[in-house]
Coordinates of C-alpha atoms and ligand atoms in Angstrom, one line a residue:
M19 CA 123.4 57.6 118.4
R20 CA 123.2 59.7 115.3
N21 CA 119.8 59.6 113.6
A22 CA 119.2 60.4 109.9
L23 CA 117.3 63.7 109.3
S24 CA 115.9 64.2 105.8
V25 CA 113.7 66.4 103.7
D26 CA 111.9 65.2 100.6
V27 CA 112.2 68.3 98.3
E28 CA 109.1 68.6 96.2
D29 CA 106.4 71.3 95.8
Y30 CA 103.1 71.2 97.6
F31 CA 101.2 70.2 94.5
Q32 CA 103.6 67.4 93.5
V33 CA 102.6 65.0 96.3
G34 CA 100.9 61.6 95.6
A35 CA 97.8 62.8 97.4
F36 CA 97.0 65.3 94.6
E37 CA 98.0 63.2 91.7
T38 CA 94.4 62.6 90.6
V39 CA 93.6 66.4 90.4
I40 CA 96.9 67.9 89.2
S41 CA 98.7 66.4 86.2
R42 CA 102.5 66.7 85.7
G43 CA 101.8 68.7 82.5
D44 CA 100.3 71.5 84.7
W45 CA 103.2 71.7 87.1
D46 CA 105.0 74.5 85.3
S47 CA 101.9 76.7 85.3
I48 CA 101.5 76.6 89.1
P49 CA 103.4 79.3 91.1
S50 CA 106.2 77.4 92.8
R51 CA 106.8 77.6 96.6
V52 CA 109.5 74.9 96.9
E53 CA 112.5 77.3 96.8
S54 CA 111.2 79.7 99.5
N55 CA 110.0 76.8 101.6
T56 CA 113.3 74.9 101.4
D57 CA 115.1 78.1 102.3
R58 CA 112.9 78.1 105.5
V59 CA 114.0 74.5 106.1
L60 CA 117.6 75.6 105.8
D61 CA 117.0 78.4 108.3
L62 CA 115.4 75.9 110.7
F63 CA 118.4 73.5 110.4
A64 CA 120.8 76.4 111.0
E65 CA 118.8 77.4 114.1
A66 CA 119.0 73.9 115.4
G67 CA 122.6 73.4 114.3
V68 CA 122.0 70.2 112.4
Q69 CA 122.9 68.8 109.0
A70 CA 120.6 66.7 106.9
T71 CA 119.9 65.1 103.6
F72 CA 117.7 66.7 101.0
F73 CA 116.2 64.0 98.7
T74 CA 115.4 66.3 95.8
L75 CA 113.4 65.8 92.6
G76 CA 115.4 66.3 89.4
W77 CA 112.5 68.3 88.1
V78 CA 113.0 70.8 91.0
A79 CA 116.8 70.9 90.7
E80 CA 116.5 71.7 87.0
R81 CA 114.4 74.8 87.8
H82 CA 116.1 75.9 91.0
P83 CA 119.8 75.1 90.7
A84 CA 120.9 78.0 93.0
L85 CA 118.8 76.3 95.8
I86 CA 120.8 73.1 95.3
R87 CA 124.0 75.1 95.6
R88 CA 122.8 76.7 98.9
I89 CA 121.9 73.2 100.3
V90 CA 125.4 72.0 99.5
D91 CA 127.1 75.2 100.8
A92 CA 125.4 74.8 104.1
G93 CA 127.0 71.4 104.5
H94 CA 124.0 69.2 103.8
E95 CA 123.8 66.2 101.5
V96 CA 121.9 66.4 98.2
A97 CA 120.4 63.0 97.2
S98 CA 117.9 61.8 94.7
H99 CA 114.1 61.6 95.0
G100 CA 113.8 60.6 91.3
W101 CA 112.8 62.9 88.4
D102 CA 109.1 63.8 88.7
H103 CA 107.8 61.8 91.7
K104 CA 106.6 58.7 89.7
R105 CA 106.3 55.9 92.2
V106 CA 108.7 53.1 91.5
F107 CA 106.0 50.4 91.2
T108 CA 104.4 52.3 88.3
M109 CA 107.6 52.0 86.2
S110 CA 109.4 49.2 84.5
A111 CA 113.0 48.4 85.5
E112 CA 114.3 50.3 82.4
E113 CA 112.0 53.3 83.0
F114 CA 113.3 53.4 86.6
R115 CA 116.9 53.3 85.5
A116 CA 116.2 56.2 83.1
D117 CA 114.4 58.2 85.8
L118 CA 117.4 57.8 88.2
A119 CA 119.9 58.8 85.5
R120 CA 118.0 61.9 84.5
A121 CA 117.6 63.1 88.1
R122 CA 121.2 62.3 89.0
I123 CA 122.8 64.4 86.2
V124 CA 120.8 67.5 87.1
L125 CA 121.4 67.1 90.8
E126 CA 125.2 66.5 90.4
D127 CA 125.5 69.4 87.9
A128 CA 123.7 71.8 90.2
G129 CA 125.3 70.7 93.5
G130 CA 128.8 69.9 92.2
R131 CA 128.8 66.8 94.4
A132 CA 128.3 63.1 93.6
V133 CA 124.9 61.8 94.5
S134 CA 125.1 58.5 96.4
G135 CA 121.6 58.1 98.0
Y136 CA 118.1 57.7 96.7
R137 CA 114.6 57.8 98.2
A138 CA 111.7 56.5 96.2
P139 CA 108.6 58.8 96.0
S140 CA 106.1 57.6 98.6
F141 CA 108.4 54.8 99.7
S142 CA 107.3 52.9 96.6
I143 CA 109.9 50.1 96.6
D144 CA 108.0 47.0 97.7
E145 CA 107.1 43.4 96.7
R146 CA 106.0 44.7 93.3
T147 CA 109.5 45.9 92.4
P148 CA 112.0 43.0 93.0
W149 CA 114.3 44.6 90.5
A150 CA 114.5 48.1 92.0
H151 CA 117.4 47.6 94.5
E152 CA 119.3 45.7 91.8
V153 CA 119.1 48.7 89.5
L154 CA 120.2 51.0 92.4
A155 CA 123.2 48.7 93.2
D156 CA 124.0 48.5 89.5
E157 CA 124.0 52.3 89.2
G158 CA 126.5 52.6 92.1
Y159 CA 124.2 54.0 94.8
A160 CA 125.6 53.6 98.3
Y161 CA 122.2 53.6 100.0
S162 CA 118.5 53.7 99.4
S163 CA 115.9 54.9 101.9
S164 CA 112.8 53.8 100.0
V165 CA 111.0 51.1 102.0
A166 CA 108.3 51.4 104.6
P167 CA 108.1 48.0 106.3
V168 CA 104.4 48.4 107.1
A169 CA 101.0 47.6 105.8
H170 CA 99.3 50.9 104.7
D171 CA 96.7 51.9 102.2
H172 CA 99.2 53.9 100.0
Y173 CA 102.5 52.1 100.4
G174 CA 104.3 49.5 102.4
W175 CA 106.3 46.2 102.3
R176 CA 105.3 44.6 105.6
S177 CA 107.7 41.7 105.4
A178 CA 110.8 43.8 104.8
P179 CA 113.3 44.3 107.6
R180 CA 112.7 47.2 110.0
F181 CA 116.4 48.2 110.1
A182 CA 119.3 48.7 107.7
W183 CA 119.9 45.7 105.4
R184 CA 121.7 44.8 102.2
P185 CA 118.9 44.0 99.7
V186 CA 121.2 42.8 96.9
R187 CA 123.5 39.8 97.5
G188 CA 127.2 40.7 96.9
A189 CA 126.5 44.5 96.6
A190 CA 127.3 47.2 99.1
L191 CA 124.0 48.9 98.6
L192 CA 122.2 49.5 101.9
E193 CA 118.5 50.0 102.4
L194 CA 117.6 52.3 105.3
P195 CA 113.9 51.8 105.9
V196 CA 111.8 54.6 107.4
T197 CA 111.5 54.3 111.2
T198 CA 108.5 52.3 112.5
L199 CA 106.8 52.0 115.8
E200 CA 105.4 48.7 117.1
F201 CA 102.4 48.4 119.4
G202 CA 101.7 44.7 120.0
K203 CA 101.1 43.3 116.5
R204 CA 100.5 46.7 114.9
R205 CA 103.4 48.4 113.2
M206 CA 103.2 52.0 111.9
A207 CA 105.5 54.1 109.8
A208 CA 106.7 56.6 112.5
G209 CA 109.6 58.4 110.8
G210 CA 107.9 61.6 110.0
G211 CA 105.5 62.9 107.3
G212 CA 101.8 62.7 108.4
F213 CA 102.6 60.6 111.4
F214 CA 104.7 63.4 112.9
R215 CA 102.5 66.2 111.9
L216 CA 99.1 64.7 112.7
L217 CA 99.9 62.9 116.0
P218 CA 101.1 64.4 119.3
Y219 CA 104.8 65.1 119.6
F220 CA 105.4 62.4 122.3
V221 CA 104.5 59.6 119.9
S222 CA 107.3 60.5 117.4
N223 CA 109.7 61.2 120.3
L224 CA 108.9 57.8 121.6
A225 CA 109.5 56.2 118.2
V226 CA 113.0 57.7 118.1
R227 CA 113.8 56.8 121.7
R228 CA 112.6 53.2 121.1
V229 CA 114.8 52.5 118.1
N230 CA 117.8 54.3 119.7
H231 CA 117.2 52.0 122.7
E232 CA 117.6 49.1 120.3
A233 CA 120.9 50.8 119.3
R234 CA 119.5 51.6 115.8
P235 CA 119.3 55.1 114.2
A236 CA 115.9 56.6 113.4
I237 CA 115.3 57.5 109.8
F238 CA 113.1 60.6 109.8
Y239 CA 111.7 62.8 107.0
F240 CA 109.4 65.7 106.3
H241 CA 108.6 68.0 103.3
P242 CA 109.2 71.7 102.8
W243 CA 105.5 72.3 102.2
E244 CA 104.7 71.0 105.7
I245 CA 106.1 74.2 107.2
D246 CA 104.1 76.5 104.8
P247 CA 100.7 77.2 106.3
A248 CA 100.0 79.9 103.6
Q249 CA 100.2 77.4 100.7
P250 CA 97.2 77.6 98.3
R251 CA 94.5 75.0 98.8
V252 CA 94.2 72.5 96.0
A253 CA 90.6 72.4 94.6
N254 CA 88.7 69.1 94.1
A255 CA 91.2 67.0 96.1
P256 CA 89.9 63.9 97.8
M257 CA 88.7 64.8 101.3
R258 CA 91.0 62.3 103.0
S259 CA 94.0 63.7 101.1
N260 CA 92.9 67.2 102.1
F261 CA 92.8 66.3 105.7
R262 CA 96.3 64.6 105.6
H263 CA 97.9 67.5 103.7
Y264 CA 96.6 70.6 105.6
T265 CA 96.3 69.6 109.2
N266 CA 98.7 71.1 111.8
L267 CA 100.9 73.0 109.3
E268 CA 101.2 76.0 111.7
A269 CA 102.4 73.8 114.6
M270 CA 105.0 72.0 112.5
R271 CA 108.0 74.4 112.8
P272 CA 108.2 74.5 116.6
K273 CA 107.4 70.8 116.8
L274 CA 110.3 70.0 114.5
L275 CA 112.7 72.2 116.4
R276 CA 111.7 70.4 119.6
L277 CA 112.5 67.0 118.0
L278 CA 115.7 68.3 116.5
R279 CA 116.9 69.5 119.9
A280 CA 115.8 66.3 121.7
H281 CA 118.0 63.9 119.7
H282 CA 121.2 63.7 117.8
W283 CA 120.8 64.2 114.0
G284 CA 122.9 64.0 110.9
R285 CA 123.0 63.3 107.2
T286 CA 121.7 60.0 105.8
D287 CA 125.0 59.2 104.0
E288 CA 126.8 59.4 107.4
V289 CA 124.2 57.2 109.1
A290 CA 124.4 54.7 106.1
A291 CA 128.2 54.5 106.5
A292 CA 127.8 53.8 110.3
E293 CA 125.2 51.1 109.6
A294 CA 127.4 49.6 106.8
A295 CA 130.3 49.3 109.3
R296 CA 128.0 47.8 111.9
L297 CA 126.7 45.2 109.5
G298 CA 130.3 44.4 108.4
Ligands
ZN307 ZN1 108.1 62.8 97.8

């Protein structure tokens, strides 16, 4: 069973957790670490012998086109993470369409490949955005991986399906929700991010094994800044955000390598194609 491995390519200061203390207007004045960190991710994937999908901000691709080229040259997929990490539920349908288009042009120019996948910043497609999948289908995307079918303080669409589904009637567009783990009536987003970094290895390993046991692929992600223990600390950030952002950064690289070697991984577009064939 091939599982989908992905990286959300954004800098350490562009995450939702720091939105209240760092404004988008300040981004260009902060020394960037995303290119060197993403190169370390490329090294990690080469070491593990895996290919993956890099959901990249248009804002990052505009400033680091050579990085996009290196991602493509190493056989990975470049997909869209939107322009500047605005969560989908903060936009109107037309703003969302414009955000998608702006990112796609830059990503396709830099990589020289068509972009067919999208991941919403902070899994921000939910009940508040009934138009979002329609816009993606309309714009010709093959798949989205933008839904967390859980109840969580920052995101979540609890009633959405746990596995691949077609969210727009009559359209080929597939939604590949992030992997979840169920314990009784509780359901957690278990496809990477803080879940993987903050909790013991065996819990994430269990999440992948469980969905594979159900003959479904895991949808897993992490960020380049998560393997960068030397990143500067953001001043005045909320304590809870600080905890979530900085814990276990040192342990991340070996932990990832272990997970990459324990399961079969590939690009999200390949997993989407396999899931589309299964759904018929
Ligand atoms: Zn993101």
